[in-house]
Coordinates of C-alpha atoms in Angstrom, one line a residue:
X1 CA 29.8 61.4 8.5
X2 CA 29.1 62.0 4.8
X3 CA 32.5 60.3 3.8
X4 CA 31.1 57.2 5.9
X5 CA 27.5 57.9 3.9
X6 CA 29.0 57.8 1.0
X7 CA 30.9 54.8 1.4
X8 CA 27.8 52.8 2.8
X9 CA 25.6 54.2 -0.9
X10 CA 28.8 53.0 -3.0
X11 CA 29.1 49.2 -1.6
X12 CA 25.2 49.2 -3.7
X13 CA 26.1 51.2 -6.7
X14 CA 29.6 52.6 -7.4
X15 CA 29.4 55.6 -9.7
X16 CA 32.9 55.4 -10.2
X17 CA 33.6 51.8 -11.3
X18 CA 29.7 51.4 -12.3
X19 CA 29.8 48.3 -9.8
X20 CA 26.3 47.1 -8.4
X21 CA 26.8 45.4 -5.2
X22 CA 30.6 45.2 -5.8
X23 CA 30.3 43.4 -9.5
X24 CA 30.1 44.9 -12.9
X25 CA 27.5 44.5 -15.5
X26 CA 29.3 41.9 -17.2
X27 CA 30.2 39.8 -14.2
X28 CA 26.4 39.8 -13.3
X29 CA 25.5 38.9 -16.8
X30 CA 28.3 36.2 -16.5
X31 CA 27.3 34.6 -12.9
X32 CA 23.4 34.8 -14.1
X33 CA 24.6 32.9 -17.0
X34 CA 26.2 29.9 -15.2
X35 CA 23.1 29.6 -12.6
X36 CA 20.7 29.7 -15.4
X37 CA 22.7 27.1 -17.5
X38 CA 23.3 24.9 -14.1
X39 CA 19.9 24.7 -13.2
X40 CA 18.4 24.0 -16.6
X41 CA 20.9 20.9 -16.3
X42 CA 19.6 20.2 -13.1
X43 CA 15.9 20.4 -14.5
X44 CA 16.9 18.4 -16.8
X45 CA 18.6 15.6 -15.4
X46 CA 15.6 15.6 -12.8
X47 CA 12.9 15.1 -15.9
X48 CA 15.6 12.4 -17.6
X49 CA 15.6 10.5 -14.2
X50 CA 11.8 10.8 -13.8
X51 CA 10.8 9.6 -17.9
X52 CA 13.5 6.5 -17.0
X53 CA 11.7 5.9 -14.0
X54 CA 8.0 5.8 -15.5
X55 CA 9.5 3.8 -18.6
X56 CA 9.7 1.1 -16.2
X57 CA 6.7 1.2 -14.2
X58 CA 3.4 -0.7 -15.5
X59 CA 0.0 1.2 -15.7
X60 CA -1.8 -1.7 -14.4
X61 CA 0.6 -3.6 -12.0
X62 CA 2.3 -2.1 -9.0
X63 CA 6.0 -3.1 -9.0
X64 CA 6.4 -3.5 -5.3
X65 CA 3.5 -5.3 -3.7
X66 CA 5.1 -7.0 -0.5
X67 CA 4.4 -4.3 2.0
X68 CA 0.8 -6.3 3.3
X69 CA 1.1 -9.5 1.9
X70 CA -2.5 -10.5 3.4
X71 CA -5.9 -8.5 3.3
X72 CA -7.3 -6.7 6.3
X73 CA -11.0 -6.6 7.1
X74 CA -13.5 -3.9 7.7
X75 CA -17.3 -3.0 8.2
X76 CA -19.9 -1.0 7.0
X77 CA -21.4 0.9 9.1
X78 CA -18.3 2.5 9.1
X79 CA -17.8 2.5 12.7
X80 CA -16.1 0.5 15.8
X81 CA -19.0 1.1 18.3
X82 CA -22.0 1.4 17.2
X83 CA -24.6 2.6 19.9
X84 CA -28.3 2.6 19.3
X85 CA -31.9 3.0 21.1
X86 CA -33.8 0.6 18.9
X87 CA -37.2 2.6 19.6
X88 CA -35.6 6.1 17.9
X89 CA -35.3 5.9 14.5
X90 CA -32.9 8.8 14.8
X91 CA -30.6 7.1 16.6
X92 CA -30.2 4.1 14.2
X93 CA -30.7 6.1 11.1
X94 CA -27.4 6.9 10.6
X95 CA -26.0 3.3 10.4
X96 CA -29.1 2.7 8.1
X97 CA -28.2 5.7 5.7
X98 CA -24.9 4.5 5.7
X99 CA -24.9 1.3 4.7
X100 CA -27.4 2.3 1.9
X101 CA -25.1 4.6 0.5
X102 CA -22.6 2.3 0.8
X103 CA -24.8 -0.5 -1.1
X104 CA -25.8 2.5 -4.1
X105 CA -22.6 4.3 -4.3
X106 CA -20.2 1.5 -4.2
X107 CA -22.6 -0.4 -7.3
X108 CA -23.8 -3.3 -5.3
X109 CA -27.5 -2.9 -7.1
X110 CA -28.3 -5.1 -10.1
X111 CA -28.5 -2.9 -12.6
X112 CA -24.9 -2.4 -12.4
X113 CA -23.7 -6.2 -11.7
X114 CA -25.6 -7.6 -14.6
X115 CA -22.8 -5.6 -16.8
X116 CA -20.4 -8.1 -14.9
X117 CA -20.5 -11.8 -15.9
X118 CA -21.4 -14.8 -14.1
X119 CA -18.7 -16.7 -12.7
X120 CA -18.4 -20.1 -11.9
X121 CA -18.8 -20.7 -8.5
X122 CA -16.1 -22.5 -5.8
X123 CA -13.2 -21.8 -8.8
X124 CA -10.7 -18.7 -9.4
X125 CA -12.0 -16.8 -12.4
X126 CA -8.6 -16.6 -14.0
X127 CA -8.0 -14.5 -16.9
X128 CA -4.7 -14.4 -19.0
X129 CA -2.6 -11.0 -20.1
X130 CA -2.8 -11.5 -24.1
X131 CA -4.3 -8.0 -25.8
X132 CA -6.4 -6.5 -23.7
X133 CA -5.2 -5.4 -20.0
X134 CA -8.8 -5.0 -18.9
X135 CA -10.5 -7.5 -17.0
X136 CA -13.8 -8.8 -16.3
X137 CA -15.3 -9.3 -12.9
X138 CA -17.5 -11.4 -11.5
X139 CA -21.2 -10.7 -10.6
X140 CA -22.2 -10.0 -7.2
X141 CA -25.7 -10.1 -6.4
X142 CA -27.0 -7.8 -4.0
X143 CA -29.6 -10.2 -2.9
X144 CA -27.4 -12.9 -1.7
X145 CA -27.1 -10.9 1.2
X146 CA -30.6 -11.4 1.8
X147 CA -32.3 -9.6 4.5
X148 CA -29.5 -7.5 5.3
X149 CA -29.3 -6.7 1.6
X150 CA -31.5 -3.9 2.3
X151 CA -34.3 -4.7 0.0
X152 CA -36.6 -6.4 2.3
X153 CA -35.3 -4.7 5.0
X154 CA -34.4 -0.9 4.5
X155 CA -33.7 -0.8 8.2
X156 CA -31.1 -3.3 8.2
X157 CA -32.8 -4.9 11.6
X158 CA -31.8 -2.0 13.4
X159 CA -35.5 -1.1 14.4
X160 CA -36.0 -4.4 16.1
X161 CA -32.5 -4.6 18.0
X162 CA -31.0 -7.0 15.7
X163 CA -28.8 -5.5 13.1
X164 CA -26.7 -6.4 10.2
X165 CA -22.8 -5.5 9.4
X166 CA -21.4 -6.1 6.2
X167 CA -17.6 -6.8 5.9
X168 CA -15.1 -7.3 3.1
X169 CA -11.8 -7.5 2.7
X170 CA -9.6 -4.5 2.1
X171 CA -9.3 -4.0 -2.4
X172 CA -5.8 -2.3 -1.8
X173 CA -2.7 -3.4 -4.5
X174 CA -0.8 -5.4 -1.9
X175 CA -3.6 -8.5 -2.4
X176 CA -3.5 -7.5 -6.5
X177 CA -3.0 -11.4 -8.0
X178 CA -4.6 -13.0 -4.6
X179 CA -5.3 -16.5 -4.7
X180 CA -6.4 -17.8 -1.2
X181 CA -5.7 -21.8 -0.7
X182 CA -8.9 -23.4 1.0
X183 CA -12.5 -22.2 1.3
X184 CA -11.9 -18.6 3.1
X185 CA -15.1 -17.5 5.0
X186 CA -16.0 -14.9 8.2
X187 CA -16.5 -16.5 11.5
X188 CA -17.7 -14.0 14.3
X189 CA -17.7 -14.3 17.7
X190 CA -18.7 -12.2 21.1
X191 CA -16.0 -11.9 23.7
X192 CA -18.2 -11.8 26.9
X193 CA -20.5 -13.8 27.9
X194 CA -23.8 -13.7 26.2
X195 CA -26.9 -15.0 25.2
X196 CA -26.0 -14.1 22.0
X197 CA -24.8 -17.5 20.2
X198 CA -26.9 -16.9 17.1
X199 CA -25.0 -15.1 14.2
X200 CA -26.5 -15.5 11.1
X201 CA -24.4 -15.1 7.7
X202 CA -25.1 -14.4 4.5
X203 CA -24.0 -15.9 1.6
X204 CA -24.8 -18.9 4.4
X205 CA -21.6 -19.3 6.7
X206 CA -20.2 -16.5 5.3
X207 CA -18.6 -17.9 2.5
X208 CA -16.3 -15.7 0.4
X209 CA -16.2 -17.2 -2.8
X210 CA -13.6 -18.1 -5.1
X211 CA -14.4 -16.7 -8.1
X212 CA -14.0 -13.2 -7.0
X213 CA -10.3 -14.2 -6.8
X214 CA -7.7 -13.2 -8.2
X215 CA -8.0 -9.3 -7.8
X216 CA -6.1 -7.6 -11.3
X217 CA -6.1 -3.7 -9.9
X218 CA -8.1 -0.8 -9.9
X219 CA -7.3 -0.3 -13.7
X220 CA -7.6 -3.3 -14.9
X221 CA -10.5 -4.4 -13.3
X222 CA -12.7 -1.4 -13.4
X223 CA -15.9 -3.0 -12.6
X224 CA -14.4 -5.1 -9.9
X225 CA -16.3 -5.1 -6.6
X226 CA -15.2 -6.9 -3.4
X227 CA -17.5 -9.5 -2.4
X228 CA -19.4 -8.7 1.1
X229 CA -20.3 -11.3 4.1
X230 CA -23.7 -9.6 6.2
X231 CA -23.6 -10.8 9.6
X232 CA -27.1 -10.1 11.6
X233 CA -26.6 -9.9 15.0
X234 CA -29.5 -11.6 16.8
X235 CA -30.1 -9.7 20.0
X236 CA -32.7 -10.5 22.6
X237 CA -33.3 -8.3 25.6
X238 CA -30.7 -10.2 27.7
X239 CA -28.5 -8.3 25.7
X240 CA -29.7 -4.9 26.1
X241 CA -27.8 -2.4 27.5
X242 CA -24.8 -4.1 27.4
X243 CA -21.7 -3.5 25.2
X244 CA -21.0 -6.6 23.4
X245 CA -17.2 -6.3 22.0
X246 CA -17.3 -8.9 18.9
X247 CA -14.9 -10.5 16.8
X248 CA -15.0 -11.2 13.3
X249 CA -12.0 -12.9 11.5
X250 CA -11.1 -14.6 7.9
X251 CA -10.8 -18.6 8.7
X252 CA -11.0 -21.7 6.6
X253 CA -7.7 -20.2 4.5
X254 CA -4.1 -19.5 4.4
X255 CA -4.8 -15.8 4.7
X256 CA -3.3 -14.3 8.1
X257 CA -5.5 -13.1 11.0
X258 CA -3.3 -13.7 14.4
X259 CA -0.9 -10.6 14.0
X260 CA -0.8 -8.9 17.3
X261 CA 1.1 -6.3 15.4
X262 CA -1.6 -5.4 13.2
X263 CA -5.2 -5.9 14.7
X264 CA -7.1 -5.4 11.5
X265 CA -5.2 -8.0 9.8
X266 CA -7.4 -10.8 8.3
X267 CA -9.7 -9.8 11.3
X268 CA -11.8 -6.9 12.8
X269 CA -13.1 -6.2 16.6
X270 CA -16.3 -4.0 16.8
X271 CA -18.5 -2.9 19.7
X272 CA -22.4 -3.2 20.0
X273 CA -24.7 -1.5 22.3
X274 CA -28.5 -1.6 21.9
X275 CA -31.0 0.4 23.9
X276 CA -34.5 -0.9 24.6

């Protein structure tokens, strides 16, 4: 038993040889040597790869935009259903404070558009690539979005049954050099039937400008904001308690939005429910 001990204590440290786990000093030294030496290649050669790499990407362009060729759509409040009793204010207020938040935070108000210049309307505000990357944007006036622009308004028309949506299309670096042929505007529409057949836009018809067009990327163009379309939803009590599904798609343009793959694709489909 203490010959087997001893054998077991000398395959860790031999006294004898002075052999650690059945290698000398020296051959440790030696295979520590080569692993550090082949891994500071390998470092290397991974941070050479990676500088090559970032030599050829550009700051301010993506070099692969062809994922999403075409813009989705979305809407603030930033919900699919939205479910309200008209008469609570607690219901509702959410979808007020949110699109508020959206209107302050996302530098829709004056004081910060007046920084941006004013464009020419119904023409792409081109801009070429000499000096400067940095690129100017167009002005968007808050109050083109009239009374759902929340100033009039700070409910929205959610306290009288009728409310607003704003949509826009996504600023993602897929649509970066955009340049929509035709007149691209939102058209909604309910799919059941309703008395609701009055949707009113604003800008009127829910026109989506040119000029906001193209897009140069979130570096370039700083101060860039993506141009909004309200839509107020003019409920009467016919429509009460009923979930209305509506539709709301980019038309008028070559800009997809019939992809059954992809449902948000130049189009969204949202859900409204009022309570009396």
């Amino acid at each position: 038993i203490k010959e087997n001990t001893s054998s077991w204590k000398d395959s860790f440290y031999n006294p004898r040889t002075g052999e650690v786990l059945g290698r000398t000093a020296s051959s440790w030294a030696l295979i520590l040597l080569f692993y550090l030496v082949f891994y500071c290649f390998l470092a290397g050669m991974f941070a050479l790869t990676m500088w090559v790499l970032l030599l050829t990407l550009d700051d301010y362009v993506p070099r692969y935009r062809d994922r999403v060729p075409n813009p989705g759509l979305v809407i603030r409040p930033n919900s699919l259903d939205i479910t309200f009793n008209k008469s609570d204010a607690l219901k509702y207020s959410q979808y007020v404070q949110h699109l508020e938040s959206f209107l302050q935070s996302k530098k829709y108000n004056d004081s910060q558009q007046e920084r941006n210049e004013e464009c020419t309307e119904g023409e792409y505000f081109l801009q070429d690539d000499s000096g400067d990357m940095r690129k100017k944007a167009c002005r968007f006036k808050r109050a083109s979005l009239s009374v759902c622009s929340g100033l009039s308004d700070t409910n929205f028309g959610y306290h009288e049954g009728k409310p607003c949506v704003l949509l826009k299309m996504n600023r993602v670096k897929p649509i970066i050099g955009l340049k929509p042929i035709g007149n691209p505007y939102i058209n909604c529409t309910v799919k059941v039937k309703s008395s609701l057949y009055i949707l009113c836009y604003f800008p009127s018809e829910g026109k989506i400008d040119k000029m906001y067009f193209p897009y140069y990327g979130k570096k370039a163009h700083e101060n860039y904001m993506q141009p909004l379309v309200a839509v107020k939803l003019l409920l009467s009590k016919e429509d009460y308690n009923k979930e209305l599904p509506v539709e709301c798609r980019v038309e008028g343009s070559d800009l997809r939005n019939n992809d059954e793959r992809d449902k948000f694709l130049g189009r969204v489909t949202f859900r409204v429910k009022v309570v009396e």
